[in-house]
Amino acid sequence: MLIRNAELGRCGTSDMRIDGGFVTQLGERLPARSGETVLDARGGALVRGLHDHHLHVLALATSLASLRCGPPGIVTEDALACRLREHAASLPANDDAWIRGIAYHESVAGDIDRAWLDRIVADRPVRIQHRSGRLWIVNSRGLERLAAGADANELAPLRANDALATGRLYDLDPWLRRRLGGSPPALHAASALLASFGVTGITDASARNSRQEFRHFVDATARAELLQRVCVMGDAGLDAIGDSEAVKRGPTKIYLRESSLPTLEDLCAAIAGSHDAGRAIAVHCVTEAEIVFALAALAAVGSRPGDRIEHASVAPPAVLALIAEQRVTVVTQPNFVRERGDAYLADVAARDCPWLYRGRAFLDAGIALAAGTDAPLGEPDPWLAMQAAVDRRTQAGQTLGCAEALTPEEALGLFSGDPLAPGTAAMHIAPGTPADLCLLDRPWSAARCDLAAVRVIATLRGGQLIWQRG
C-alpha cells in the first residue's frame, strides 16, 4: 500500500509505503508501483494503531445485541419500563428468547428486583446486568428457565444468596453461564466497531479466561472474525500455553473484592506462582483497601516488569506513594469520569472525589500509566476516553478532578505502547516499524482541540486494511 499526503507528527506531510506488514519508505511524491493500493490521507494525521489495554471482548460482542438500561440513555424508572415493554412487544409471539439488558444503575429506579421486573414483563424471561458487572436481576420467568431440570445442588448458589426470592444474582456469572449454556458469541460486529475507532490491538482483561477462551481467540483471528491483535489475561491455566502470531498470553488476572479478600499468604502465593511461570500479574483494585492489600503482597513477594493495577479507582496521595514504590503500572479508565462522573459526585464522599481515576498525579509520580475502556462496562470509543482524560468533564458538564488533566498527546499515549508493558512510549512511525496504523480525518493540530470529535478514516493492522470509512 502507498499512503499519500499523510501528516506524520513533526515530519510534516509525507507519503508512506507499506510492504510485508511494515513501513518501508517515507518521502515526498513516492511513485506508485504496479498493483499497489493507493490511499490519499488528504493531510489527515497518521498515528500508531490504538491498543485498548483493558476490555472484555466476548462480553462486548454480547452487549451489542442487548438493551441499554441505564444512563445516559435511560435515567428514569418510566423510561426503563417503557423500553422493556416496547422491546417485549416487538418480539414474535412464539419467541421465548431472553430479553437481556445491560448497564443498569440504581439511580434509574432503585434496587429493582424480581417483583419489579415481573410488573414490567411477566411473560418472557428477562435478565438485566448492573453496570458494575457483578449483579444480574432476573424476573420470575427467567428464574424458572434457569432452574428447569436443576437438582438441589445446582440450585444451592441461588438459595445461599436468597436469589430465588429476590431475583438478584450477585457474583454468580460462572453459575449463570453453565445454566444458560450456548456457545461464545460471534465477534465480527464487536471487532469491526473497535476497528472503526482505530483500535488494532486489545487486552482482554477477563479473569475467567482459560485455555478454551484463548483457543477461541486464536481461531477467531485465524478466520478474520477478530481483526485485532489480542493479549489475553486469564487464570493459571494459561501458564503453559503457546502464543500465536496474533494472540499472546498476558498477565495472570487477580480479582480482589474488599468484602471477601483472600489471606495475604494466599495472595502472595498466587503472585509468586505467576512470576515463576514467567507471567506478570494484573490485580483488579477499585477501592483504596484493595490497592493497599495488593501492594502489601507485592512488597512481600517482589514485583516484576509488567505487573499492573487495574482501575486504581481511588488513589489518595499515600496510596500513590505505595504504587510508585512498587514500580507497578496503573491501567485506568478515564472514560468513567465522563460516563459516571455525575453519579460519583453525588454518591462518593467529597474527600475521595479528587482521587478518582487520576491521571496527572500518576505521571508526575513516575508511575507508568495506560488506559482501557473496560467495554462493555464502559463505552468502547477510546477517543471519548482520551477527551475525558484531557477535560475531566462529566456528561452534565461538571468537572471532576481538574488537577488530573492530561495533555492531548499524553491522552493519546494512554492507548499505545507494548501490551505486555503498558505505559511505555509508542514507537515513532518510521521505516521498519509494524504497519499498525490509524488515519484520522484531520491533522493533529485540529484533532488535539477536540479528541471526542475525531473520526477515523482507515485502520490498518500489519499493513492490511481492516476498516475504512465509507
PDB file of C-alpha atoms in Angstrom, residues 66-359:
ATOM      1  CA  SER A  66     -28.549  -6.172  24.430  1.00  0.00           C
ATOM      2  CA  LEU A  67     -30.764  -3.332  25.675  1.00  0.00           C
ATOM      3  CA  ARG A  68     -29.015  -0.456  27.447  1.00  0.00           C
ATOM      4  CA  CYS A  69     -30.902   0.051  30.684  1.00  0.00           C
ATOM      5  CA  GLY A  70     -29.021   2.869  32.385  1.00  0.00           C
ATOM      6  CA  PRO A  71     -27.523   6.338  31.996  1.00  0.00           C
ATOM      7  CA  PRO A  72     -27.029   8.321  29.884  1.00  0.00           C
ATOM      8  CA  GLY A  73     -29.803   6.989  27.623  1.00  0.00           C
ATOM      9  CA  ILE A  74     -32.110   5.741  30.375  1.00  0.00           C
ATOM     10  CA  VAL A  75     -32.345   7.888  33.507  1.00  0.00           C
ATOM     11  CA  THR A  76     -35.874   7.357  34.883  1.00  0.00           C
ATOM     12  CA  GLU A  77     -37.966   4.387  36.007  1.00  0.00           C
ATOM     13  CA  ASP A  78     -40.667   5.194  33.456  1.00  0.00           C
ATOM     14  CA  ALA A  79     -38.116   5.278  30.634  1.00  0.00           C
ATOM     15  CA  LEU A  80     -36.730   1.876  31.619  1.00  0.00           C
ATOM     16  CA  ALA A  81     -40.191   0.333  31.942  1.00  0.00           C
ATOM     17  CA  CYS A  82     -41.167   1.730  28.549  1.00  0.00           C
ATOM     18  CA  ARG A  83     -38.027   0.384  26.871  1.00  0.00           C
ATOM     19  CA  LEU A  84     -38.540  -3.118  28.272  1.00  0.00           C
ATOM     20  CA  ARG A  85     -42.243  -3.232  27.403  1.00  0.00           C
ATOM     21  CA  GLU A  86     -41.702  -1.904  23.886  1.00  0.00           C
ATOM     22  CA  HIS A  87     -38.936  -4.417  23.224  1.00  0.00           C
ATOM     23  CA  ALA A  88     -41.038  -7.301  24.557  1.00  0.00           C
ATOM     24  CA  ALA A  89     -43.972  -6.205  22.378  1.00  0.00           C
ATOM     25  CA  SER A  90     -41.736  -6.108  19.292  1.00  0.00           C
ATOM     26  CA  LEU A  91     -40.813  -9.796  19.594  1.00  0.00           C
ATOM     27  CA  PRO A  92     -42.793 -12.514  17.810  1.00  0.00           C
ATOM     28  CA  ALA A  93     -45.461 -14.121  19.953  1.00  0.00           C
ATOM     29  CA  ASN A  94     -43.810 -17.529  19.687  1.00  0.00           C
ATOM     30  CA  ASP A  95     -40.348 -16.162  20.589  1.00  0.00           C
ATOM     31  CA  ASP A  96     -39.412 -17.077  24.155  1.00  0.00           C
ATOM     32  CA  ALA A  97     -35.792 -15.875  23.889  1.00  0.00           C
ATOM     33  CA  TRP A  98     -34.223 -13.958  26.751  1.00  0.00           C
ATOM     34  CA  ILE A  99     -34.544 -10.192  26.935  1.00  0.00           C
ATOM     35  CA  ARG A 100     -31.053  -9.162  28.004  1.00  0.00           C
ATOM     36  CA  GLY A 101     -30.354  -5.726  29.456  1.00  0.00           C
ATOM     37  CA  ILE A 102     -27.056  -4.136  30.460  1.00  0.00           C
ATOM     38  CA  ALA A 103     -25.632  -1.042  32.202  1.00  0.00           C
ATOM     39  CA  TYR A 104     -28.363  -0.672  34.830  1.00  0.00           C
ATOM     40  CA  HIS A 105     -27.700   1.723  37.708  1.00  0.00           C
ATOM     41  CA  GLU A 106     -29.840   2.208  40.786  1.00  0.00           C
ATOM     42  CA  SER A 107     -30.108   5.958  40.069  1.00  0.00           C
ATOM     43  CA  VAL A 108     -32.720   4.938  37.457  1.00  0.00           C
ATOM     44  CA  ALA A 109     -35.238   3.021  39.603  1.00  0.00           C
ATOM     45  CA  GLY A 110     -33.517   1.992  42.818  1.00  0.00           C
ATOM     46  CA  ASP A 111     -32.662  -1.596  43.733  1.00  0.00           C
ATOM     47  CA  ILE A 112     -35.006  -3.303  41.292  1.00  0.00           C
ATOM     48  CA  ASP A 113     -35.733  -6.981  41.849  1.00  0.00           C
ATOM     49  CA  ARG A 114     -37.716  -9.955  40.580  1.00  0.00           C
ATOM     50  CA  ALA A 115     -41.032  -8.412  41.588  1.00  0.00           C
ATOM     51  CA  TRP A 116     -40.277  -5.125  39.813  1.00  0.00           C
ATOM     52  CA  LEU A 117     -39.367  -6.917  36.592  1.00  0.00           C
ATOM     53  CA  ASP A 118     -42.485  -9.099  36.827  1.00  0.00           C
ATOM     54  CA  ARG A 119     -44.658  -5.975  36.872  1.00  0.00           C
ATOM     55  CA  ILE A 120     -42.991  -4.763  33.670  1.00  0.00           C
ATOM     56  CA  VAL A 121     -42.520  -8.005  31.688  1.00  0.00           C
ATOM     57  CA  ALA A 122     -44.002 -11.206  33.112  1.00  0.00           C
ATOM     58  CA  ASP A 123     -44.430 -13.441  30.062  1.00  0.00           C
ATOM     59  CA  ARG A 124     -40.822 -13.532  28.794  1.00  0.00           C
ATOM     60  CA  PRO A 125     -37.523 -14.319  30.545  1.00  0.00           C
ATOM     61  CA  VAL A 126     -35.653 -11.118  31.401  1.00  0.00           C
ATOM     62  CA  ARG A 127     -32.218 -10.573  32.883  1.00  0.00           C
ATOM     63  CA  ILE A 128     -30.562  -7.190  33.412  1.00  0.00           C
ATOM     64  CA  GLN A 129     -26.945  -6.648  34.345  1.00  0.00           C
ATOM     65  CA  HIS A 130     -25.861  -3.892  36.718  1.00  0.00           C
ATOM     66  CA  ARG A 131     -23.174  -1.653  35.246  1.00  0.00           C
ATOM     67  CA  SER A 132     -20.667  -2.933  37.835  1.00  0.00           C
ATOM     68  CA  GLY A 133     -20.846  -6.315  36.092  1.00  0.00           C
ATOM     69  CA  ARG A 134     -21.333  -8.103  39.416  1.00  0.00           C
ATOM     70  CA  LEU A 135     -25.144  -8.262  39.627  1.00  0.00           C
ATOM     71  CA  TRP A 136     -27.872  -9.714  37.409  1.00  0.00           C
ATOM     72  CA  ILE A 137     -31.553  -9.051  38.103  1.00  0.00           C
ATOM     73  CA  VAL A 138     -33.855 -11.787  36.770  1.00  0.00           C
ATOM     74  CA  ASN A 139     -37.657 -11.977  36.571  1.00  0.00           C
ATOM     75  CA  SER A 140     -39.754 -14.991  37.598  1.00  0.00           C
ATOM     76  CA  ARG A 141     -39.984 -16.381  34.062  1.00  0.00           C
ATOM     77  CA  GLY A 142     -36.202 -16.159  33.822  1.00  0.00           C
ATOM     78  CA  LEU A 143     -35.650 -17.888  37.159  1.00  0.00           C
ATOM     79  CA  GLU A 144     -37.985 -20.695  36.062  1.00  0.00           C
ATOM     80  CA  ARG A 145     -35.907 -21.092  32.909  1.00  0.00           C
ATOM     81  CA  LEU A 146     -32.639 -21.175  34.898  1.00  0.00           C
ATOM     82  CA  ALA A 147     -33.998 -23.659  37.444  1.00  0.00           C
ATOM     83  CA  ALA A 148     -35.543 -26.051  34.909  1.00  0.00           C
ATOM     84  CA  GLY A 149     -34.024 -29.506  35.266  1.00  0.00           C
ATOM     85  CA  ALA A 150     -31.648 -28.423  38.055  1.00  0.00           C
ATOM     86  CA  ASP A 151     -31.161 -30.547  41.146  1.00  0.00           C
ATOM     87  CA  ALA A 152     -30.803 -29.264  44.705  1.00  0.00           C
ATOM     88  CA  ASN A 153     -27.015 -28.948  44.454  1.00  0.00           C
ATOM     89  CA  GLU A 154     -27.254 -26.893  41.278  1.00  0.00           C
ATOM     90  CA  LEU A 155     -29.759 -24.534  42.915  1.00  0.00           C
ATOM     91  CA  ALA A 156     -27.736 -24.162  46.123  1.00  0.00           C
ATOM     92  CA  PRO A 157     -25.970 -20.917  44.997  1.00  0.00           C
ATOM     93  CA  LEU A 158     -29.350 -19.274  44.420  1.00  0.00           C
ATOM     94  CA  ARG A 159     -30.678 -20.313  47.827  1.00  0.00           C
ATOM     95  CA  ALA A 160     -27.474 -19.244  49.583  1.00  0.00           C
ATOM     96  CA  ASN A 161     -27.779 -15.757  48.151  1.00  0.00           C
ATOM     97  CA  ASP A 162     -31.580 -15.534  48.507  1.00  0.00           C
ATOM     98  CA  ALA A 163     -31.634 -15.048  44.734  1.00  0.00           C
ATOM     99  CA  LEU A 164     -34.687 -17.263  44.228  1.00  0.00           C
ATOM    100  CA  ALA A 165     -36.726 -14.801  46.283  1.00  0.00           C
ATOM    101  CA  THR A 166     -35.223 -11.534  45.050  1.00  0.00           C
ATOM    102  CA  GLY A 167     -34.056 -12.402  41.550  1.00  0.00           C
ATOM    103  CA  ARG A 168     -30.810 -10.567  42.350  1.00  0.00           C
ATOM    104  CA  LEU A 169     -27.838 -12.771  41.438  1.00  0.00           C
ATOM    105  CA  TYR A 170     -24.582 -11.447  42.920  1.00  0.00           C
ATOM    106  CA  ASP A 171     -21.229 -12.737  41.626  1.00  0.00           C
ATOM    107  CA  LEU A 172     -22.850 -15.765  40.019  1.00  0.00           C
ATOM    108  CA  ASP A 173     -21.572 -15.357  36.455  1.00  0.00           C
ATOM    109  CA  PRO A 174     -19.938 -18.832  36.286  1.00  0.00           C
ATOM    110  CA  TRP A 175     -23.160 -20.451  37.549  1.00  0.00           C
ATOM    111  CA  LEU A 176     -25.261 -18.387  35.162  1.00  0.00           C
ATOM    112  CA  ARG A 177     -23.027 -19.280  32.229  1.00  0.00           C
ATOM    113  CA  ARG A 178     -23.370 -23.003  32.992  1.00  0.00           C
ATOM    114  CA  ARG A 179     -27.146 -22.798  33.229  1.00  0.00           C
ATOM    115  CA  LEU A 180     -27.546 -20.729  30.055  1.00  0.00           C
ATOM    116  CA  GLY A 181     -25.208 -22.925  28.020  1.00  0.00           C
ATOM    117  CA  GLY A 182     -24.660 -21.943  24.417  1.00  0.00           C
ATOM    118  CA  SER A 183     -21.508 -21.092  22.507  1.00  0.00           C
ATOM    119  CA  PRO A 184     -19.274 -17.996  22.533  1.00  0.00           C
ATOM    120  CA  PRO A 185     -20.712 -15.032  20.630  1.00  0.00           C
ATOM    121  CA  ALA A 186     -19.583 -14.130  17.128  1.00  0.00           C
ATOM    122  CA  LEU A 187     -17.015 -11.349  17.233  1.00  0.00           C
ATOM    123  CA  HIS A 188     -17.425  -9.765  13.790  1.00  0.00           C
ATOM    124  CA  ALA A 189     -19.515  -6.786  14.883  1.00  0.00           C
ATOM    125  CA  ALA A 190     -17.545  -6.001  18.040  1.00  0.00           C
ATOM    126  CA  SER A 191     -14.238  -6.249  16.211  1.00  0.00           C
ATOM    127  CA  ALA A 192     -15.438  -4.023  13.355  1.00  0.00           C
ATOM    128  CA  LEU A 193     -16.701  -1.466  15.875  1.00  0.00           C
ATOM    129  CA  LEU A 194     -13.294  -1.348  17.571  1.00  0.00           C
ATOM    130  CA  ALA A 195     -11.549  -1.097  14.205  1.00  0.00           C
ATOM    131  CA  SER A 196     -13.749   1.882  13.333  1.00  0.00           C
ATOM    132  CA  PHE A 197     -12.154   3.686  16.289  1.00  0.00           C
ATOM    133  CA  GLY A 198      -8.639   2.864  15.068  1.00  0.00           C
ATOM    134  CA  VAL A 199      -8.100   0.007  17.537  1.00  0.00           C
ATOM    135  CA  THR A 200      -5.596  -2.531  16.198  1.00  0.00           C
ATOM    136  CA  GLY A 201      -4.917  -4.330  19.481  1.00  0.00           C
ATOM    137  CA  ILE A 202      -6.808  -5.268  22.639  1.00  0.00           C
ATOM    138  CA  THR A 203      -6.067  -6.759  26.018  1.00  0.00           C
ATOM    139  CA  ASP A 204      -8.926  -8.955  27.151  1.00  0.00           C
ATOM    140  CA  ALA A 205      -8.893  -8.493  30.918  1.00  0.00           C
ATOM    141  CA  SER A 206     -11.399 -11.188  31.896  1.00  0.00           C
ATOM    142  CA  ALA A 207     -10.259 -13.071  34.990  1.00  0.00           C
ATOM    143  CA  ARG A 208     -12.011 -16.281  33.900  1.00  0.00           C
ATOM    144  CA  ASN A 209     -10.223 -16.609  30.568  1.00  0.00           C
ATOM    145  CA  SER A 210      -8.949 -20.171  30.268  1.00  0.00           C
ATOM    146  CA  ARG A 211      -7.406 -22.272  27.524  1.00  0.00           C
ATOM    147  CA  GLN A 212     -10.842 -22.528  25.940  1.00  0.00           C
ATOM    148  CA  GLU A 213     -11.190 -18.750  25.544  1.00  0.00           C
ATOM    149  CA  PHE A 214      -7.577 -18.465  24.375  1.00  0.00           C
ATOM    150  CA  ARG A 215      -8.197 -21.024  21.639  1.00  0.00           C
ATOM    151  CA  HIS A 216     -11.415 -19.219  20.681  1.00  0.00           C
ATOM    152  CA  PHE A 217      -9.445 -16.005  20.165  1.00  0.00           C
ATOM    153  CA  VAL A 218      -6.811 -17.846  18.117  1.00  0.00           C
ATOM    154  CA  ASP A 219      -9.476 -19.407  15.895  1.00  0.00           C
ATOM    155  CA  ALA A 220     -11.364 -16.114  15.545  1.00  0.00           C
ATOM    156  CA  THR A 221      -8.252 -14.231  14.431  1.00  0.00           C
ATOM    157  CA  ALA A 222      -7.289 -17.026  12.026  1.00  0.00           C
ATOM    158  CA  ARG A 223     -10.628 -16.725  10.206  1.00  0.00           C
ATOM    159  CA  ALA A 224     -10.565 -12.884  10.346  1.00  0.00           C
ATOM    160  CA  GLU A 225     -13.595 -12.747  12.618  1.00  0.00           C
ATOM    161  CA  LEU A 226     -11.428 -10.918  15.165  1.00  0.00           C
ATOM    162  CA  LEU A 227      -9.335  -8.278  13.392  1.00  0.00           C
ATOM    163  CA  GLN A 228      -7.222  -7.018  16.301  1.00  0.00           C
ATOM    164  CA  ARG A 229      -4.087  -8.410  17.868  1.00  0.00           C
ATOM    165  CA  VAL A 230      -5.051  -9.849  21.257  1.00  0.00           C
ATOM    166  CA  CYS A 231      -3.295 -10.055  24.608  1.00  0.00           C
ATOM    167  CA  VAL A 232      -5.221 -12.478  26.821  1.00  0.00           C
ATOM    168  CA  MET A 233      -5.274 -12.192  30.590  1.00  0.00           C
ATOM    169  CA  GLY A 234      -6.638 -15.139  32.487  1.00  0.00           C
ATOM    170  CA  ASP A 235      -6.055 -17.833  35.040  1.00  0.00           C
ATOM    171  CA  ALA A 236      -3.118 -20.133  35.741  1.00  0.00           C
ATOM    172  CA  GLY A 237      -4.355 -22.484  33.018  1.00  0.00           C
ATOM    173  CA  LEU A 238      -2.670 -20.173  30.529  1.00  0.00           C
ATOM    174  CA  ASP A 239       0.779 -20.609  32.131  1.00  0.00           C
ATOM    175  CA  ALA A 240       1.990 -23.187  29.636  1.00  0.00           C
ATOM    176  CA  ILE A 241       0.031 -22.113  26.577  1.00  0.00           C
ATOM    177  CA  GLY A 242       1.889 -21.023  23.452  1.00  0.00           C
ATOM    178  CA  ASP A 243       1.349 -17.745  21.622  1.00  0.00           C
ATOM    179  CA  SER A 244       0.089 -17.472  18.060  1.00  0.00           C
ATOM    180  CA  GLU A 245       1.045 -14.716  15.628  1.00  0.00           C
ATOM    181  CA  ALA A 246      -1.873 -12.506  16.660  1.00  0.00           C
ATOM    182  CA  VAL A 247      -2.810 -13.823  20.127  1.00  0.00           C
ATOM    183  CA  LYS A 248      -0.402 -13.566  23.057  1.00  0.00           C
ATOM    184  CA  ARG A 249      -0.614 -14.777  26.628  1.00  0.00           C
ATOM    185  CA  GLY A 250      -0.949 -11.861  29.018  1.00  0.00           C
ATOM    186  CA  PRO A 251      -0.728 -11.385  32.799  1.00  0.00           C
ATOM    187  CA  THR A 252      -2.493 -13.530  35.353  1.00  0.00           C
ATOM    188  CA  LYS A 253      -5.652 -11.674  36.354  1.00  0.00           C
ATOM    189  CA  ILE A 254      -6.308 -11.487  40.090  1.00  0.00           C
ATOM    190  CA  TYR A 255      -9.726 -10.147  41.061  1.00  0.00           C
ATOM    191  CA  LEU A 256      -9.882  -8.614  44.543  1.00  0.00           C
ATOM    192  CA  ARG A 257     -13.093  -7.701  46.349  1.00  0.00           C
ATOM    193  CA  GLU A 258     -12.810  -5.801  49.614  1.00  0.00           C
ATOM    194  CA  SER A 259     -15.762  -7.719  51.063  1.00  0.00           C
ATOM    195  CA  SER A 260     -14.059 -11.109  50.604  1.00  0.00           C
ATOM    196  CA  LEU A 261     -10.306 -10.660  50.401  1.00  0.00           C
ATOM    197  CA  PRO A 262      -8.086 -13.758  50.406  1.00  0.00           C
ATOM    198  CA  THR A 263      -5.450 -14.133  53.077  1.00  0.00           C
ATOM    199  CA  LEU A 264      -2.261 -12.217  52.442  1.00  0.00           C
ATOM    200  CA  GLU A 265      -0.418 -15.539  52.275  1.00  0.00           C
ATOM    201  CA  ASP A 266      -2.730 -16.841  49.554  1.00  0.00           C
ATOM    202  CA  LEU A 267      -2.359 -13.663  47.506  1.00  0.00           C
ATOM    203  CA  CYS A 268       1.420 -13.797  47.864  1.00  0.00           C
ATOM    204  CA  ALA A 269       1.387 -17.418  46.703  1.00  0.00           C
ATOM    205  CA  ALA A 270      -0.721 -16.533  43.648  1.00  0.00           C
ATOM    206  CA  ILE A 271       1.631 -13.702  42.695  1.00  0.00           C
ATOM    207  CA  ALA A 272       4.744 -15.832  43.214  1.00  0.00           C
ATOM    208  CA  GLY A 273       3.228 -18.660  41.170  1.00  0.00           C
ATOM    209  CA  SER A 274       2.518 -16.323  38.273  1.00  0.00           C
ATOM    210  CA  HIS A 275       6.008 -14.865  38.394  1.00  0.00           C
ATOM    211  CA  ASP A 276       7.540 -18.351  38.495  1.00  0.00           C
ATOM    212  CA  ALA A 277       5.580 -19.159  35.325  1.00  0.00           C
ATOM    213  CA  GLY A 278       7.083 -16.108  33.637  1.00  0.00           C
ATOM    214  CA  ARG A 279       3.885 -14.074  33.810  1.00  0.00           C
ATOM    215  CA  ALA A 280       3.188 -10.677  35.289  1.00  0.00           C
ATOM    216  CA  ILE A 281       0.066 -10.127  37.374  1.00  0.00           C
ATOM    217  CA  ALA A 282      -2.832  -7.706  36.883  1.00  0.00           C
ATOM    218  CA  VAL A 283      -4.798  -7.023  40.056  1.00  0.00           C
ATOM    219  CA  HIS A 284      -8.356  -5.653  39.921  1.00  0.00           C
ATOM    220  CA  CYS A 285      -8.500  -2.874  42.537  1.00  0.00           C
ATOM    221  CA  VAL A 286     -11.380  -0.402  42.720  1.00  0.00           C
ATOM    222  CA  THR A 287     -11.141   0.578  46.412  1.00  0.00           C
ATOM    223  CA  GLU A 288      -8.314   2.051  48.442  1.00  0.00           C
ATOM    224  CA  ALA A 289      -8.232  -1.035  50.676  1.00  0.00           C
ATOM    225  CA  GLU A 290      -7.875  -3.355  47.675  1.00  0.00           C
ATOM    226  CA  ILE A 291      -4.938  -1.358  46.308  1.00  0.00           C
ATOM    227  CA  VAL A 292      -3.162  -1.302  49.673  1.00  0.00           C
ATOM    228  CA  PHE A 293      -3.712  -5.041  50.104  1.00  0.00           C
ATOM    229  CA  ALA A 294      -2.367  -5.817  46.624  1.00  0.00           C
ATOM    230  CA  LEU A 295       0.687  -3.626  47.143  1.00  0.00           C
ATOM    231  CA  ALA A 296       1.401  -5.238  50.519  1.00  0.00           C
ATOM    232  CA  ALA A 297       1.541  -8.612  48.777  1.00  0.00           C
ATOM    233  CA  LEU A 298       3.759  -7.242  46.011  1.00  0.00           C
ATOM    234  CA  ALA A 299       6.079  -5.726  48.620  1.00  0.00           C
ATOM    235  CA  ALA A 300       6.383  -9.139  50.266  1.00  0.00           C
ATOM    236  CA  VAL A 301       6.898 -11.123  47.053  1.00  0.00           C
ATOM    237  CA  GLY A 302       8.562  -8.527  44.853  1.00  0.00           C
ATOM    238  CA  SER A 303       7.209  -7.037  41.657  1.00  0.00           C
ATOM    239  CA  ARG A 304       8.349  -7.773  38.125  1.00  0.00           C
ATOM    240  CA  PRO A 305       8.109  -5.758  34.903  1.00  0.00           C
ATOM    241  CA  GLY A 306       4.571  -5.788  33.565  1.00  0.00           C
ATOM    242  CA  ASP A 307       2.866  -6.105  36.962  1.00  0.00           C
ATOM    243  CA  ARG A 308      -0.136  -3.813  36.962  1.00  0.00           C
ATOM    244  CA  ILE A 309      -3.017  -2.461  38.977  1.00  0.00           C
ATOM    245  CA  GLU A 310      -6.292  -2.405  37.054  1.00  0.00           C
ATOM    246  CA  HIS A 311      -8.511   0.639  37.639  1.00  0.00           C
ATOM    247  CA  ALA A 312      -6.850   2.136  40.768  1.00  0.00           C
ATOM    248  CA  SER A 313     -10.179   3.924  41.051  1.00  0.00           C
ATOM    249  CA  VAL A 314      -9.428   5.692  44.350  1.00  0.00           C
ATOM    250  CA  ALA A 315      -5.779   6.628  44.841  1.00  0.00           C
ATOM    251  CA  PRO A 316      -5.148   9.253  47.547  1.00  0.00           C
ATOM    252  CA  PRO A 317      -1.585  10.558  48.000  1.00  0.00           C
ATOM    253  CA  ALA A 318      -0.494   7.846  50.441  1.00  0.00           C
ATOM    254  CA  VAL A 319      -1.625   5.121  48.028  1.00  0.00           C
ATOM    255  CA  LEU A 320       0.075   6.923  45.150  1.00  0.00           C
ATOM    256  CA  ALA A 321       3.365   6.717  47.034  1.00  0.00           C
ATOM    257  CA  LEU A 322       2.933   2.975  47.599  1.00  0.00           C
ATOM    258  CA  ILE A 323       2.269   2.374  43.896  1.00  0.00           C
ATOM    259  CA  ALA A 324       5.370   4.342  42.934  1.00  0.00           C
ATOM    260  CA  GLU A 325       7.440   2.425  45.476  1.00  0.00           C
ATOM    261  CA  GLN A 326       6.483  -0.935  43.954  1.00  0.00           C
ATOM    262  CA  ARG A 327       7.080   0.353  40.400  1.00  0.00           C
ATOM    263  CA  VAL A 328       3.915  -1.190  39.025  1.00  0.00           C
ATOM    264  CA  THR A 329       1.850   0.105  36.123  1.00  0.00           C
ATOM    265  CA  VAL A 330      -1.641   1.545  36.515  1.00  0.00           C
ATOM    266  CA  VAL A 331      -4.235   0.855  33.813  1.00  0.00           C
ATOM    267  CA  THR A 332      -7.056   3.311  34.337  1.00  0.00           C
ATOM    268  CA  GLN A 333     -10.401   4.210  32.718  1.00  0.00           C
ATOM    269  CA  PRO A 334     -10.672   7.976  32.121  1.00  0.00           C
ATOM    270  CA  ASN A 335     -13.949   7.361  30.283  1.00  0.00           C
ATOM    271  CA  PHE A 336     -15.590   6.720  33.659  1.00  0.00           C
ATOM    272  CA  VAL A 337     -15.033  10.397  34.510  1.00  0.00           C
ATOM    273  CA  ARG A 338     -17.322  11.232  31.599  1.00  0.00           C
ATOM    274  CA  GLU A 339     -19.744   8.316  31.877  1.00  0.00           C
ATOM    275  CA  ARG A 340     -20.111   8.006  35.663  1.00  0.00           C
ATOM    276  CA  GLY A 341     -18.752  11.273  36.978  1.00  0.00           C
ATOM    277  CA  ASP A 342     -22.130  12.759  37.827  1.00  0.00           C
ATOM    278  CA  ALA A 343     -23.015   9.704  39.910  1.00  0.00           C
ATOM    279  CA  TYR A 344     -19.595   9.844  41.594  1.00  0.00           C
ATOM    280  CA  LEU A 345     -20.103  13.500  42.526  1.00  0.00           C
ATOM    281  CA  ALA A 346     -23.486  12.615  44.020  1.00  0.00           C
ATOM    282  CA  ASP A 347     -22.566   9.367  45.773  1.00  0.00           C
ATOM    283  CA  VAL A 348     -18.828   9.361  46.573  1.00  0.00           C
ATOM    284  CA  ALA A 349     -17.542  11.098  49.703  1.00  0.00           C
ATOM    285  CA  ALA A 350     -16.305  14.592  48.825  1.00  0.00           C
ATOM    286  CA  ARG A 351     -12.896  13.836  50.342  1.00  0.00           C
ATOM    287  CA  ASP A 352     -12.392  10.999  47.815  1.00  0.00           C
ATOM    288  CA  CYS A 353     -13.558  12.791  44.655  1.00  0.00           C
ATOM    289  CA  PRO A 354     -10.150  14.387  43.907  1.00  0.00           C
ATOM    290  CA  TRP A 355      -8.551  10.907  43.917  1.00  0.00           C
ATOM    291  CA  LEU A 356     -10.922   9.251  41.410  1.00  0.00           C
ATOM    292  CA  TYR A 357      -9.424   7.873  38.183  1.00  0.00           C
ATOM    293  CA  ARG A 358      -6.362  10.071  38.425  1.00  0.00           C
ATOM    294  CA  GLY A 359      -4.100  10.940  35.523  1.00  0.00           C
TER     295      GLY A 359
END
